[in-house]
């Protein structure tokens, strides 16, 4: 790589140092994505509309309002410029800013940027290398592209809400935190960072297309083969883990709730803490398969056990014994947790008026939170940015403000822009079509945990050569309950990878891994802290052989802090991260529910992929690798972004509100339809009149109880008494067709099979078939969520046979291949299951 065009005075310390982002986004998804870019070191300039109404009072504010707190959580460390893009002069100013920027991000509906004259084609004349990213509900194409999208809509359409229930006959439940918005934001940051790496290499910008629905579909990972290829549609399983683990789930205590996940290895210690040694000798519960077969009996027994003590007692004693247990924690209390504080995930920032608020920290630890700035008032940096970048003087700024083209807010407390610089790269036409991580080698240490497996698959989708390093046969831990579940995990988390075998318990195996690591770019692991050090494969040992290596370590609680040595599984992370406390069935609002997919591990995987991309970009700037310490709990806390200042500083109590939108809008939530299915709606004030039309109740418009959102909230019981029966007049499909015709936000709650058969999912390429060693017809899996303009058309690549690439990879790396007992995946599972039964 060539040197930067304007090398900074000091060595770059952050991955996106010197890059400037123009952020056109609003609400949650886009601002969260640009917040992550700011944490990676980009200079983010929010381009906002002119403020409505009377100008803000000149006296300095003393208290933080709830609306301001929302903004503090999403807009820290960003500048604010206020432009009227509906005017010719406003667009002209924006075009000139684009010439001084690297990235433009928006979350407008498809077609809006074109109407405004700020779409990619309109921007290219001003900056041919610009990277653009559009984040929308359904993507830039497909039959649903222009439909309004809210988080509960994409949750309903992705398939997961269908099995996030207390029981099959109970209502489906949305996750209380808007993960459709937030995950799309993380994917947008991944896409932009990947596009920056591609531009560094080729000199070419590109368009990044991110869809909330695509993001949510991609998170189904192993569920997709289960449903589409093996006909095993996921059912609600609140007391069973994804790999069949029992006991698992949420249990009520004498005070509070706990989430547990107890593997066979932990079972003896758990029985001791519960003072039930008989569980170890009872044939129904002594082994993992036996507990799985008798899970209803065990759950009933344990419900009585857990009610004997408080949630705090169970968490303390079980975790101390090495048994996974997490207390269901309220949002505000998350930021009091000792591990959260120790990891720097609770940060205070202060604005120019002396107001201080708590915000969520940087889960990737690239940024220095001691330098963080509070969000700026609308237009506070307009004068500074336009004068610094475009040379506008005070007289011209005054004229533009008087003409309604710009708004210059209170500039107190502003900081100057930094010098923009980037590595120079001649535009290489032959390489403009390509993927960001072509030529990058990633070693993925053994195991199918979503936190690591999905992270590595995301890197493979970006062009990396991902090599799984498997345990040898005989060291496989706790085989899956059945061979189809094994195949589903293998295909759903490992497409596009290769596989080798290395026995790290032997000197030969460790030497083989060391040989791979000497030439690799990245090593992903999710071992507990200390394991790799004992094996002599820790970062310091590996870096002495390869100073370019990036080691991304993904653990439940990170490598530092008082909880670092504790074990963690997904449902405990969900509980500790605050989201579970506000995720409930509206008919049973006192029972917290875990989201059907392993959101704890999947969130960690997204942050691990983003962090690895950031580390690769930073390596290209300063010439050496580094170690990343990714904590699943940190990643969950990061999702609380705008909730942190609202809960901790303003004191807003986040209670379960399954029938209200984030802004208090209603009617909202799931409704049973005439065909005994469920339909999800999100009706804000702008849609109320059309909704009354769709419901065939125009008289609701004239009902004084329902005229405005505040009135509907005041008369919520009466509103739902009227709305619920109306949905029983049509089938879910009829409601969806009607809502589609009226451009109303609503969707059927779909199964996984239906979700991946939906015309929007098909049009967006989210359903693909890969070949498989065991399944002649192949296995269907989820496609890649981020669409890159420069990405070539590639045939889907299958998941590897465990160890099947050992000889080939060894030859490529110039190493002696270790002995590898390569078996067909089904045979490997059968033998592992047989051996497991024999040791009982």
XYZ file of C-alpha atoms in Angstrom, residues 439-444 465 467 469 513-524 542 545-551 616 619 625 813:
33
model
C -6.096 -12.194 -0.257
C -6.804 -12.187 3.492
C -6.398 -15.433 5.450
C -8.458 -16.001 8.581
C -7.939 -18.879 11.016
C -11.107 -19.786 12.902
C -10.069 -17.332 2.947
C -9.800 -21.864 7.482
C -9.140 -25.389 12.716
C -1.254 -24.209 14.015
C 1.808 -22.052 14.625
C 2.839 -22.636 11.025
C -0.581 -21.497 9.827
C -0.555 -18.474 12.120
C 2.833 -17.357 10.825
C 1.258 -16.638 7.441
C -2.285 -15.756 8.445
C -3.759 -12.283 8.760
C -6.417 -12.969 11.399
C -7.045 -15.574 14.071
C -10.526 -15.821 15.585
C 2.124 -15.567 17.927
C 6.449 -15.005 14.845
C 4.086 -12.800 12.835
C 3.777 -9.142 13.807
C 1.075 -8.651 11.154
C -1.335 -11.053 12.860
C -4.654 -9.779 14.235
C -6.117 -11.931 16.983
C -7.110 -4.817 9.198
C -2.742 -2.494 10.195
C -1.384 -6.327 13.869
C 1.496 -23.176 3.638
